[in-house]
Amino acid sequence: MEPLLGAKIGCLFALLVLTLVCGLIPICFKWFQTATATGCHRRVLSFLGCTSAGVFLGAGFMHMTAEALEGIKSEIQNLVIQNRTKSEGHSDDGADSAYMDYPYGELVISLGFFLVFFLESLALQCCLGAAETPEVQELGTAHELEPHSHGFLPSPSRGPFRALILLLSLSFHSVFEGLAVGLQLTVASTVQLCLAVLAHKGIVVFGVGLRLVQVGTESRWAMLSILSLALMSPLGLAVGLAVPQGDSKAGQGLAQAVLEGMAAGTFLYVTFLEILPRELASPEAPLAKWSCVAAGFAFMAVIALWA
C-alpha cells in the first residue's frame, strides 16, 4: 500500500471514530439529560450549552462562512479570467471588475438563510392547526409563567425541525471537509489537514449531540443522526480518493462553493434563531453565560489558524 493511500485511509477511520464517540457521549450518558437535572447540575448543563452555542457561532463564522466566501470568490475570479481569455482582448475591463466586486458569497449565504426561513414558515403554516392543540398551548403557558423566563422561548415545534436543518448543513460541510482531505497530494498535507478538521469537528459534533438531547430527540433517532453525520466526512474523503488527480475542479468547483455557502447560511439561521435564544432565554448568571459563549467562540477562532 502506498504511504499516501495508507495515510488517507487512516484519516478516514479517525474522522469516523472521533465523530461517533464525541456525538454519542451526551446521548448515551443520562448526566446530560436536562429534563431531570436540578440545582448545580442544571446550571453546569446550562453553561455547557452556552459553550456549545459559542462553538456553533465560531464554526459558522470562522469556518463555514469564511470557507464559503473564499471558495465563491476564487471560482468567480476563475470564471472571469476564463471568459477574458476566450474573448481575446474584446472583454470590457469595467464589466469584469463589476462582476468580480459583486458580493456573490454573501448573496449565496443569505439565500441559504432565507431558504430555511421559508421552509420553516411554510411548514408552520401547513401545520397551523396542529400548532394550536391544547398540549402546545399549555406548554406555551408554562413557559410564560416560568419565573426565570424572558417571556420568549423558541417554539417547541420548531426545535426538531431546526435540529434537522443543523444536521443537514453540517453534513454538507463535513462532505467537503472530507473531500479536501482526500484530494491532498502528500502525506504531510493530508495529516495536517486531517488534524485541523479533527480539532474542531469533535467539539462541534459533541454540541450537536447535546442539542439533540435538549430538544427531546429519542435516543435511537439521535444515535442514527450522529451515525449519519459521522459518515459524511469519510464519504467525502472516499470521493476525493476516487477523483483522478488534476480533475478535482473540472467544472465542479463553483457548484461545491455554492453548496458550502448555502450550508453556511442554514447553519447561521439555526445558530441565531434556535441555539443562542434557547441558551440565553433565562436571565440567570448572564455574565457567566456570556463568558461560556465567548470561550466557545474563542476556541473555534484559535482552531481557524490551522483549519
PDB file of C-alpha atoms in Angstrom:
ATOM      1  CA  MET A   1       0.000   0.000   0.000  1.00  0.00           C
ATOM      2  CA  GLU A   2       1.286   3.462  -0.892  1.00  0.00           C
ATOM      3  CA  PRO A   3       2.065   5.740   2.086  1.00  0.00           C
ATOM      4  CA  LEU A   4      -0.322   8.434   0.838  1.00  0.00           C
ATOM      5  CA  LEU A   5      -3.188   5.982   0.427  1.00  0.00           C
ATOM      6  CA  GLY A   6      -2.499   4.486   3.857  1.00  0.00           C
ATOM      7  CA  ALA A   7      -2.492   7.947   5.437  1.00  0.00           C
ATOM      8  CA  LYS A   8      -5.841   8.815   3.835  1.00  0.00           C
ATOM      9  CA  ILE A   9      -7.424   5.543   4.936  1.00  0.00           C
ATOM     10  CA  GLY A  10      -6.168   6.181   8.469  1.00  0.00           C
ATOM     11  CA  CYS A  11      -7.677   9.683   8.349  1.00  0.00           C
ATOM     12  CA  LEU A  12     -10.957   8.166   7.136  1.00  0.00           C
ATOM     13  CA  PHE A  13     -11.244   5.902  10.174  1.00  0.00           C
ATOM     14  CA  ALA A  14     -10.070   8.672  12.532  1.00  0.00           C
ATOM     15  CA  LEU A  15     -12.818  11.013  11.295  1.00  0.00           C
ATOM     16  CA  LEU A  16     -15.430   8.272  11.631  1.00  0.00           C
ATOM     17  CA  VAL A  17     -14.441   7.155  15.131  1.00  0.00           C
ATOM     18  CA  LEU A  18     -13.975  10.645  16.603  1.00  0.00           C
ATOM     19  CA  THR A  19     -17.318  11.847  15.277  1.00  0.00           C
ATOM     20  CA  LEU A  20     -19.148   8.812  16.629  1.00  0.00           C
ATOM     21  CA  VAL A  21     -17.527   8.975  20.068  1.00  0.00           C
ATOM     22  CA  CYS A  22     -17.972  12.728  20.583  1.00  0.00           C
ATOM     23  CA  GLY A  23     -21.532  12.738  19.244  1.00  0.00           C
ATOM     24  CA  LEU A  24     -22.727   9.753  21.270  1.00  0.00           C
ATOM     25  CA  ILE A  25     -21.326  10.890  24.639  1.00  0.00           C
ATOM     26  CA  PRO A  26     -24.189  13.303  25.500  1.00  0.00           C
ATOM     27  CA  ILE A  27     -26.752  10.843  24.098  1.00  0.00           C
ATOM     28  CA  CYS A  28     -25.604   7.740  25.970  1.00  0.00           C
ATOM     29  CA  PHE A  29     -24.992   9.303  29.394  1.00  0.00           C
ATOM     30  CA  LYS A  30     -28.037  10.369  31.410  1.00  0.00           C
ATOM     31  CA  TRP A  31     -25.965  13.045  33.139  1.00  0.00           C
ATOM     32  CA  PHE A  32     -26.564  15.274  30.097  1.00  0.00           C
ATOM     33  CA  GLN A  33     -30.368  14.979  30.316  1.00  0.00           C
ATOM     34  CA  THR A  34     -31.564  18.489  31.199  1.00  0.00           C
ATOM     35  CA  ALA A  35     -35.124  17.368  31.997  1.00  0.00           C
ATOM     36  CA  THR A  36     -34.032  15.596  35.193  1.00  0.00           C
ATOM     37  CA  ALA A  37     -31.247  17.998  36.191  1.00  0.00           C
ATOM     38  CA  THR A  38     -31.670  20.255  39.232  1.00  0.00           C
ATOM     39  CA  GLY A  39     -29.635  22.796  41.144  1.00  0.00           C
ATOM     40  CA  CYS A  40     -25.909  22.896  40.407  1.00  0.00           C
ATOM     41  CA  HIS A  41     -26.219  20.081  37.879  1.00  0.00           C
ATOM     42  CA  ARG A  42     -28.706  22.078  35.823  1.00  0.00           C
ATOM     43  CA  ARG A  43     -26.526  25.180  35.995  1.00  0.00           C
ATOM     44  CA  VAL A  44     -23.483  23.244  34.741  1.00  0.00           C
ATOM     45  CA  LEU A  45     -25.518  21.875  31.831  1.00  0.00           C
ATOM     46  CA  SER A  46     -26.700  25.393  31.053  1.00  0.00           C
ATOM     47  CA  PHE A  47     -23.115  26.672  30.946  1.00  0.00           C
ATOM     48  CA  LEU A  48     -22.127  23.694  28.794  1.00  0.00           C
ATOM     49  CA  GLY A  49     -24.961  24.536  26.413  1.00  0.00           C
ATOM     50  CA  CYS A  50     -23.770  28.147  26.220  1.00  0.00           C
ATOM     51  CA  THR A  51     -20.249  26.952  25.438  1.00  0.00           C
ATOM     52  CA  SER A  52     -21.586  24.755  22.638  1.00  0.00           C
ATOM     53  CA  ALA A  53     -23.553  27.766  21.346  1.00  0.00           C
ATOM     54  CA  GLY A  54     -20.283  29.715  21.185  1.00  0.00           C
ATOM     55  CA  VAL A  55     -18.697  26.797  19.330  1.00  0.00           C
ATOM     56  CA  PHE A  56     -21.538  26.809  16.785  1.00  0.00           C
ATOM     57  CA  LEU A  57     -21.177  30.569  16.419  1.00  0.00           C
ATOM     58  CA  GLY A  58     -17.447  30.230  15.817  1.00  0.00           C
ATOM     59  CA  ALA A  59     -17.928  27.319  13.421  1.00  0.00           C
ATOM     60  CA  GLY A  60     -20.472  29.347  11.458  1.00  0.00           C
ATOM     61  CA  PHE A  61     -18.369  32.499  11.096  1.00  0.00           C
ATOM     62  CA  MET A  62     -14.746  31.321  11.334  1.00  0.00           C
ATOM     63  CA  HIS A  63     -15.051  28.109   9.320  1.00  0.00           C
ATOM     64  CA  MET A  64     -18.172  27.602   7.215  1.00  0.00           C
ATOM     65  CA  THR A  65     -18.806  31.231   6.208  1.00  0.00           C
ATOM     66  CA  ALA A  66     -15.116  32.039   5.743  1.00  0.00           C
ATOM     67  CA  GLU A  67     -14.522  28.963   3.572  1.00  0.00           C
ATOM     68  CA  ALA A  68     -17.646  29.612   1.518  1.00  0.00           C
ATOM     69  CA  LEU A  69     -16.720  33.252   0.864  1.00  0.00           C
ATOM     70  CA  GLU A  70     -13.183  32.329  -0.121  1.00  0.00           C
ATOM     71  CA  GLY A  71     -14.332  29.490  -2.379  1.00  0.00           C
ATOM     72  CA  ILE A  72     -17.008  31.502  -4.185  1.00  0.00           C
ATOM     73  CA  LYS A  73     -14.685  34.476  -4.723  1.00  0.00           C
ATOM     74  CA  SER A  74     -11.974  32.211  -6.111  1.00  0.00           C
ATOM     75  CA  GLU A  75     -14.363  30.459  -8.501  1.00  0.00           C
ATOM     76  CA  ILE A  76     -15.853  33.743  -9.747  1.00  0.00           C
ATOM     77  CA  GLN A  77     -12.343  35.066 -10.417  1.00  0.00           C
ATOM     78  CA  ASN A  78     -11.523  31.906 -12.365  1.00  0.00           C
ATOM     79  CA  LEU A  79     -14.673  32.290 -14.470  1.00  0.00           C
ATOM     80  CA  VAL A  80     -13.875  35.933 -15.252  1.00  0.00           C
ATOM     81  CA  ILE A  81     -10.314  35.022 -16.224  1.00  0.00           C
ATOM     82  CA  GLN A  82     -11.549  32.198 -18.470  1.00  0.00           C
ATOM     83  CA  ASN A  83     -14.061  34.492 -20.190  1.00  0.00           C
ATOM     84  CA  ARG A  84     -11.383  37.150 -20.650  1.00  0.00           C
ATOM     85  CA  THR A  85      -9.063  34.574 -22.215  1.00  0.00           C
ATOM     86  CA  LYS A  86     -11.748  33.305 -24.601  1.00  0.00           C
ATOM     87  CA  SER A  87     -12.695  36.822 -25.732  1.00  0.00           C
ATOM     88  CA  GLU A  88      -9.020  37.567 -26.589  1.00  0.00           C
ATOM     89  CA  GLY A  89      -8.939  41.252 -25.794  1.00  0.00           C
ATOM     90  CA  HIS A  90     -12.567  42.077 -26.627  1.00  0.00           C
ATOM     91  CA  SER A  91     -13.742  41.964 -22.996  1.00  0.00           C
ATOM     92  CA  ASP A  92     -14.828  45.035 -21.074  1.00  0.00           C
ATOM     93  CA  ASP A  93     -12.496  45.517 -18.096  1.00  0.00           C
ATOM     94  CA  GLY A  94     -15.093  47.652 -16.349  1.00  0.00           C
ATOM     95  CA  ALA A  95     -17.742  44.978 -16.640  1.00  0.00           C
ATOM     96  CA  ASP A  96     -15.292  42.305 -15.461  1.00  0.00           C
ATOM     97  CA  SER A  97     -14.413  44.417 -12.451  1.00  0.00           C
ATOM     98  CA  ALA A  98     -18.091  44.872 -11.609  1.00  0.00           C
ATOM     99  CA  TYR A  99     -18.663  41.128 -11.816  1.00  0.00           C
ATOM    100  CA  MET A 100     -15.706  40.406  -9.529  1.00  0.00           C
ATOM    101  CA  ASP A 101     -16.611  43.095  -6.998  1.00  0.00           C
ATOM    102  CA  TYR A 102     -20.200  41.932  -6.523  1.00  0.00           C
ATOM    103  CA  PRO A 103     -20.640  40.142  -3.145  1.00  0.00           C
ATOM    104  CA  TYR A 104     -21.696  36.765  -4.587  1.00  0.00           C
ATOM    105  CA  GLY A 105     -20.590  34.884  -1.483  1.00  0.00           C
ATOM    106  CA  GLU A 106     -22.711  36.982   0.841  1.00  0.00           C
ATOM    107  CA  LEU A 107     -25.660  36.599  -1.555  1.00  0.00           C
ATOM    108  CA  VAL A 108     -25.397  32.787  -1.591  1.00  0.00           C
ATOM    109  CA  ILE A 109     -25.120  32.617   2.208  1.00  0.00           C
ATOM    110  CA  SER A 110     -28.167  34.884   2.536  1.00  0.00           C
ATOM    111  CA  LEU A 111     -30.086  32.671   0.116  1.00  0.00           C
ATOM    112  CA  GLY A 112     -29.329  29.689   2.335  1.00  0.00           C
ATOM    113  CA  PHE A 113     -30.585  31.647   5.338  1.00  0.00           C
ATOM    114  CA  PHE A 114     -33.828  32.683   3.618  1.00  0.00           C
ATOM    115  CA  LEU A 115     -34.363  29.212   2.136  1.00  0.00           C
ATOM    116  CA  VAL A 116     -34.551  27.647   5.596  1.00  0.00           C
ATOM    117  CA  PHE A 117     -36.616  30.609   6.834  1.00  0.00           C
ATOM    118  CA  PHE A 118     -39.110  29.974   4.006  1.00  0.00           C
ATOM    119  CA  LEU A 119     -39.228  26.200   4.541  1.00  0.00           C
ATOM    120  CA  GLU A 120     -39.817  26.612   8.273  1.00  0.00           C
ATOM    121  CA  SER A 121     -42.507  29.242   7.695  1.00  0.00           C
ATOM    122  CA  LEU A 122     -44.170  27.004   5.112  1.00  0.00           C
ATOM    123  CA  ALA A 123     -44.088  24.003   7.452  1.00  0.00           C
ATOM    124  CA  LEU A 124     -45.576  26.042  10.306  1.00  0.00           C
ATOM    125  CA  GLN A 125     -48.251  27.468   8.023  1.00  0.00           C
ATOM    126  CA  CYS A 126     -49.250  23.997   6.820  1.00  0.00           C
ATOM    127  CA  CYS A 127     -49.275  22.647  10.371  1.00  0.00           C
ATOM    128  CA  LEU A 128     -51.010  25.660  11.894  1.00  0.00           C
ATOM    129  CA  GLY A 129     -53.880  23.562  13.185  1.00  0.00           C
ATOM    130  CA  ALA A 130     -51.538  21.158  14.967  1.00  0.00           C
ATOM    131  CA  ALA A 131     -49.636  24.058  16.492  1.00  0.00           C
ATOM    132  CA  GLU A 132     -52.810  25.256  18.220  1.00  0.00           C
ATOM    133  CA  THR A 133     -53.509  21.996  20.090  1.00  0.00           C
ATOM    134  CA  PRO A 134     -54.202  22.253  23.840  1.00  0.00           C
ATOM    135  CA  GLU A 135     -50.929  20.497  24.620  1.00  0.00           C
ATOM    136  CA  VAL A 136     -48.855  23.126  22.839  1.00  0.00           C
ATOM    137  CA  GLN A 137     -50.931  25.960  24.298  1.00  0.00           C
ATOM    138  CA  GLU A 138     -50.462  24.504  27.763  1.00  0.00           C
ATOM    139  CA  LEU A 139     -46.734  24.190  27.182  1.00  0.00           C
ATOM    140  CA  GLY A 140     -46.528  27.786  25.971  1.00  0.00           C
ATOM    141  CA  THR A 141     -48.399  28.964  29.068  1.00  0.00           C
ATOM    142  CA  ALA A 142     -45.965  27.085  31.262  1.00  0.00           C
ATOM    143  CA  HIS A 143     -43.089  28.906  29.574  1.00  0.00           C
ATOM    144  CA  GLU A 144     -44.774  32.246  30.067  1.00  0.00           C
ATOM    145  CA  LEU A 145     -45.307  31.571  33.791  1.00  0.00           C
ATOM    146  CA  GLU A 146     -41.803  30.268  34.367  1.00  0.00           C
ATOM    147  CA  PRO A 147     -40.121  32.587  36.915  1.00  0.00           C
ATOM    148  CA  HIS A 148     -36.769  32.685  35.108  1.00  0.00           C
ATOM    149  CA  SER A 149     -38.140  33.347  31.638  1.00  0.00           C
ATOM    150  CA  HIS A 150     -37.857  36.441  29.458  1.00  0.00           C
ATOM    151  CA  GLY A 151     -41.308  35.641  28.043  1.00  0.00           C
ATOM    152  CA  PHE A 152     -39.814  34.196  24.838  1.00  0.00           C
ATOM    153  CA  LEU A 153     -38.530  30.746  24.060  1.00  0.00           C
ATOM    154  CA  PRO A 154     -38.166  29.032  20.700  1.00  0.00           C
ATOM    155  CA  SER A 155     -41.340  27.177  19.814  1.00  0.00           C
ATOM    156  CA  PRO A 156     -41.165  23.513  20.842  1.00  0.00           C
ATOM    157  CA  SER A 157     -42.492  22.526  17.411  1.00  0.00           C
ATOM    158  CA  ARG A 158     -39.543  24.208  15.728  1.00  0.00           C
ATOM    159  CA  GLY A 159     -36.831  22.528  17.797  1.00  0.00           C
ATOM    160  CA  PRO A 160     -36.723  19.171  15.964  1.00  0.00           C
ATOM    161  CA  PHE A 161     -37.007  20.874  12.560  1.00  0.00           C
ATOM    162  CA  ARG A 162     -34.099  23.179  13.308  1.00  0.00           C
ATOM    163  CA  ALA A 163     -32.079  20.276  14.689  1.00  0.00           C
ATOM    164  CA  LEU A 164     -32.631  18.533  11.342  1.00  0.00           C
ATOM    165  CA  ILE A 165     -31.504  21.639   9.450  1.00  0.00           C
ATOM    166  CA  LEU A 166     -28.426  21.811  11.683  1.00  0.00           C
ATOM    167  CA  LEU A 167     -27.571  18.196  10.834  1.00  0.00           C
ATOM    168  CA  LEU A 168     -28.073  18.751   7.104  1.00  0.00           C
ATOM    169  CA  SER A 169     -25.890  21.862   6.976  1.00  0.00           C
ATOM    170  CA  LEU A 170     -23.139  20.163   8.968  1.00  0.00           C
ATOM    171  CA  SER A 171     -23.420  17.102   6.735  1.00  0.00           C
ATOM    172  CA  PHE A 172     -22.788  19.203   3.624  1.00  0.00           C
ATOM    173  CA  HIS A 173     -19.827  20.858   5.299  1.00  0.00           C
ATOM    174  CA  SER A 174     -18.447  17.514   6.505  1.00  0.00           C
ATOM    175  CA  VAL A 175     -18.558  16.062   2.991  1.00  0.00           C
ATOM    176  CA  PHE A 176     -16.498  18.971   1.676  1.00  0.00           C
ATOM    177  CA  GLU A 177     -14.032  18.683   4.574  1.00  0.00           C
ATOM    178  CA  GLY A 178     -13.514  15.008   3.794  1.00  0.00           C
ATOM    179  CA  LEU A 179     -13.211  15.807   0.096  1.00  0.00           C
ATOM    180  CA  ALA A 180     -10.457  18.332   0.820  1.00  0.00           C
ATOM    181  CA  VAL A 181      -8.532  15.717   2.819  1.00  0.00           C
ATOM    182  CA  GLY A 182      -8.972  13.124   0.076  1.00  0.00           C
ATOM    183  CA  LEU A 183      -7.602  15.483  -2.595  1.00  0.00           C
ATOM    184  CA  GLN A 184      -4.299  16.195  -0.826  1.00  0.00           C
ATOM    185  CA  LEU A 185      -1.181  15.207  -2.760  1.00  0.00           C
ATOM    186  CA  THR A 186       1.291  14.498   0.063  1.00  0.00           C
ATOM    187  CA  VAL A 187       1.245  12.573   3.331  1.00  0.00           C
ATOM    188  CA  ALA A 188       2.241  15.666   5.330  1.00  0.00           C
ATOM    189  CA  SER A 189      -0.532  17.864   3.921  1.00  0.00           C
ATOM    190  CA  THR A 190      -3.077  15.048   4.382  1.00  0.00           C
ATOM    191  CA  VAL A 191      -2.210  14.521   8.049  1.00  0.00           C
ATOM    192  CA  GLN A 192      -2.015  18.265   8.754  1.00  0.00           C
ATOM    193  CA  LEU A 193      -5.432  18.986   7.262  1.00  0.00           C
ATOM    194  CA  CYS A 194      -6.979  15.941   8.927  1.00  0.00           C
ATOM    195  CA  LEU A 195      -5.693  17.046  12.349  1.00  0.00           C
ATOM    196  CA  ALA A 196      -7.122  20.522  11.768  1.00  0.00           C
ATOM    197  CA  VAL A 197     -10.510  19.015  10.886  1.00  0.00           C
ATOM    198  CA  LEU A 198     -10.436  16.670  13.887  1.00  0.00           C
ATOM    199  CA  ALA A 199      -9.576  19.541  16.250  1.00  0.00           C
ATOM    200  CA  HIS A 200     -12.839  21.378  15.660  1.00  0.00           C
ATOM    201  CA  LYS A 201     -15.047  18.529  14.472  1.00  0.00           C
ATOM    202  CA  GLY A 202     -15.018  16.734  17.818  1.00  0.00           C
ATOM    203  CA  ILE A 203     -16.314  19.669  19.842  1.00  0.00           C
ATOM    204  CA  VAL A 204     -18.866  20.628  17.163  1.00  0.00           C
ATOM    205  CA  VAL A 205     -20.315  17.111  16.969  1.00  0.00           C
ATOM    206  CA  PHE A 206     -20.441  16.942  20.770  1.00  0.00           C
ATOM    207  CA  GLY A 207     -22.533  20.115  20.634  1.00  0.00           C
ATOM    208  CA  VAL A 208     -24.819  18.504  18.044  1.00  0.00           C
ATOM    209  CA  GLY A 209     -25.381  15.511  20.307  1.00  0.00           C
ATOM    210  CA  LEU A 210     -26.111  17.814  23.230  1.00  0.00           C
ATOM    211  CA  ARG A 211     -28.554  19.790  21.078  1.00  0.00           C
ATOM    212  CA  LEU A 212     -30.394  16.638  20.061  1.00  0.00           C
ATOM    213  CA  VAL A 213     -30.767  15.697  23.734  1.00  0.00           C
ATOM    214  CA  GLN A 214     -32.005  19.162  24.661  1.00  0.00           C
ATOM    215  CA  VAL A 215     -34.764  19.211  22.020  1.00  0.00           C
ATOM    216  CA  GLY A 216     -36.029  15.845  23.247  1.00  0.00           C
ATOM    217  CA  THR A 217     -34.987  13.621  20.336  1.00  0.00           C
ATOM    218  CA  GLU A 218     -35.480   9.904  21.020  1.00  0.00           C
ATOM    219  CA  SER A 219     -32.232   8.061  21.700  1.00  0.00           C
ATOM    220  CA  ARG A 220     -32.440   5.783  18.672  1.00  0.00           C
ATOM    221  CA  TRP A 221     -33.099   8.687  16.296  1.00  0.00           C
ATOM    222  CA  ALA A 222     -30.359  10.760  17.912  1.00  0.00           C
ATOM    223  CA  MET A 223     -27.885   7.886  17.505  1.00  0.00           C
ATOM    224  CA  LEU A 224     -28.958   7.397  13.895  1.00  0.00           C
ATOM    225  CA  SER A 225     -28.484  11.125  13.261  1.00  0.00           C
ATOM    226  CA  ILE A 226     -24.968  11.086  14.719  1.00  0.00           C
ATOM    227  CA  LEU A 227     -24.114   7.958  12.709  1.00  0.00           C
ATOM    228  CA  SER A 228     -25.311   9.662   9.517  1.00  0.00           C
ATOM    229  CA  LEU A 229     -23.265  12.760  10.325  1.00  0.00           C
ATOM    230  CA  ALA A 230     -20.210  10.633  11.158  1.00  0.00           C
ATOM    231  CA  LEU A 231     -20.323   9.000   7.719  1.00  0.00           C
ATOM    232  CA  MET A 232     -20.251  12.298   5.822  1.00  0.00           C
ATOM    233  CA  SER A 233     -16.538  13.160   6.166  1.00  0.00           C
ATOM    234  CA  PRO A 234     -15.400   9.601   5.314  1.00  0.00           C
ATOM    235  CA  LEU A 235     -17.784   9.714   2.336  1.00  0.00           C
ATOM    236  CA  GLY A 236     -16.214  12.948   1.097  1.00  0.00           C
ATOM    237  CA  LEU A 237     -12.735  11.529   1.659  1.00  0.00           C
ATOM    238  CA  ALA A 238     -13.633   8.410  -0.321  1.00  0.00           C
ATOM    239  CA  VAL A 239     -14.905  10.587  -3.177  1.00  0.00           C
ATOM    240  CA  GLY A 240     -11.613  12.504  -3.059  1.00  0.00           C
ATOM    241  CA  LEU A 241      -9.708   9.233  -3.368  1.00  0.00           C
ATOM    242  CA  ALA A 242     -11.790   8.252  -6.391  1.00  0.00           C
ATOM    243  CA  VAL A 243     -11.260  11.556  -8.219  1.00  0.00           C
ATOM    244  CA  PRO A 244      -8.288  11.393 -10.619  1.00  0.00           C
ATOM    245  CA  GLN A 245      -5.582  13.889  -9.813  1.00  0.00           C
ATOM    246  CA  GLY A 246      -5.960  17.057 -11.858  1.00  0.00           C
ATOM    247  CA  ASP A 247      -9.717  16.626 -12.372  1.00  0.00           C
ATOM    248  CA  SER A 248     -10.840  17.645  -8.887  1.00  0.00           C
ATOM    249  CA  LYS A 249     -12.032  21.100 -10.018  1.00  0.00           C
ATOM    250  CA  ALA A 250     -13.183  20.290 -13.524  1.00  0.00           C
ATOM    251  CA  GLY A 251     -16.497  22.161 -13.641  1.00  0.00           C
ATOM    252  CA  GLN A 252     -17.309  21.272 -10.017  1.00  0.00           C
ATOM    253  CA  GLY A 253     -15.577  23.993  -8.037  1.00  0.00           C
ATOM    254  CA  LEU A 254     -18.322  26.621  -8.339  1.00  0.00           C
ATOM    255  CA  ALA A 255     -21.097  24.132  -7.519  1.00  0.00           C
ATOM    256  CA  GLN A 256     -19.189  22.992  -4.427  1.00  0.00           C
ATOM    257  CA  ALA A 257     -18.599  26.587  -3.312  1.00  0.00           C
ATOM    258  CA  VAL A 258     -22.288  27.463  -3.760  1.00  0.00           C
ATOM    259  CA  LEU A 259     -23.391  24.412  -1.759  1.00  0.00           C
ATOM    260  CA  GLU A 260     -20.983  25.351   1.019  1.00  0.00           C
ATOM    261  CA  GLY A 261     -22.395  28.880   1.024  1.00  0.00           C
ATOM    262  CA  MET A 262     -25.961  27.588   1.270  1.00  0.00           C
ATOM    263  CA  ALA A 263     -24.936  25.268   4.098  1.00  0.00           C
ATOM    264  CA  ALA A 264     -23.287  28.179   5.916  1.00  0.00           C
ATOM    265  CA  GLY A 265     -26.479  30.251   5.610  1.00  0.00           C
ATOM    266  CA  THR A 266     -28.632  27.475   7.041  1.00  0.00           C
ATOM    267  CA  PHE A 267     -26.143  26.941   9.858  1.00  0.00           C
ATOM    268  CA  LEU A 268     -26.220  30.635  10.798  1.00  0.00           C
ATOM    269  CA  TYR A 269     -30.034  30.584  10.748  1.00  0.00           C
ATOM    270  CA  VAL A 270     -30.178  27.751  13.272  1.00  0.00           C
ATOM    271  CA  THR A 271     -27.423  29.287  15.401  1.00  0.00           C
ATOM    272  CA  PHE A 272     -29.086  32.685  15.756  1.00  0.00           C
ATOM    273  CA  LEU A 273     -32.762  31.684  15.850  1.00  0.00           C
ATOM    274  CA  GLU A 274     -32.616  28.429  17.808  1.00  0.00           C
ATOM    275  CA  ILE A 275     -29.390  27.815  19.714  1.00  0.00           C
ATOM    276  CA  LEU A 276     -28.486  31.245  21.114  1.00  0.00           C
ATOM    277  CA  PRO A 277     -32.076  32.278  22.064  1.00  0.00           C
ATOM    278  CA  ARG A 278     -32.652  28.971  23.833  1.00  0.00           C
ATOM    279  CA  GLU A 279     -29.450  29.211  25.859  1.00  0.00           C
ATOM    280  CA  LEU A 280     -29.855  32.898  26.736  1.00  0.00           C
ATOM    281  CA  ALA A 281     -33.604  32.826  27.490  1.00  0.00           C
ATOM    282  CA  SER A 282     -33.060  32.634  31.242  1.00  0.00           C
ATOM    283  CA  PRO A 283     -31.621  35.770  32.935  1.00  0.00           C
ATOM    284  CA  GLU A 284     -29.724  33.645  35.454  1.00  0.00           C
ATOM    285  CA  ALA A 285     -25.936  34.353  35.579  1.00  0.00           C
ATOM    286  CA  PRO A 286     -25.791  36.418  32.354  1.00  0.00           C
ATOM    287  CA  LEU A 287     -22.078  37.252  32.644  1.00  0.00           C
ATOM    288  CA  ALA A 288     -21.170  33.608  33.197  1.00  0.00           C
ATOM    289  CA  LYS A 289     -23.204  32.646  30.138  1.00  0.00           C
ATOM    290  CA  TRP A 290     -21.519  35.362  28.104  1.00  0.00           C
ATOM    291  CA  SER A 291     -18.138  34.015  29.208  1.00  0.00           C
ATOM    292  CA  CYS A 292     -19.090  30.495  28.127  1.00  0.00           C
ATOM    293  CA  VAL A 293     -20.310  31.659  24.709  1.00  0.00           C
ATOM    294  CA  ALA A 294     -17.148  33.746  24.262  1.00  0.00           C
ATOM    295  CA  ALA A 295     -14.943  30.818  25.306  1.00  0.00           C
ATOM    296  CA  GLY A 296     -16.579  28.517  22.750  1.00  0.00           C
ATOM    297  CA  PHE A 297     -16.188  31.128  20.013  1.00  0.00           C
ATOM    298  CA  ALA A 298     -12.560  31.814  21.010  1.00  0.00           C
ATOM    299  CA  PHE A 299     -11.748  28.106  20.781  1.00  0.00           C
ATOM    300  CA  MET A 300     -13.038  27.929  17.218  1.00  0.00           C
ATOM    301  CA  ALA A 301     -11.251  31.182  16.338  1.00  0.00           C
ATOM    302  CA  VAL A 302      -7.937  29.713  17.504  1.00  0.00           C
ATOM    303  CA  ILE A 303      -8.559  26.465  15.617  1.00  0.00           C
ATOM    304  CA  ALA A 304      -9.166  28.565  12.472  1.00  0.00           C
ATOM    305  CA  LEU A 305      -5.435  29.389  12.476  1.00  0.00           C
ATOM    306  CA  TRP A 306      -4.754  25.841  11.280  1.00  0.00           C
ATOM    307  CA  ALA A 307      -8.078  24.600   9.881  1.00  0.00           C
TER     308      ALA A 307
END
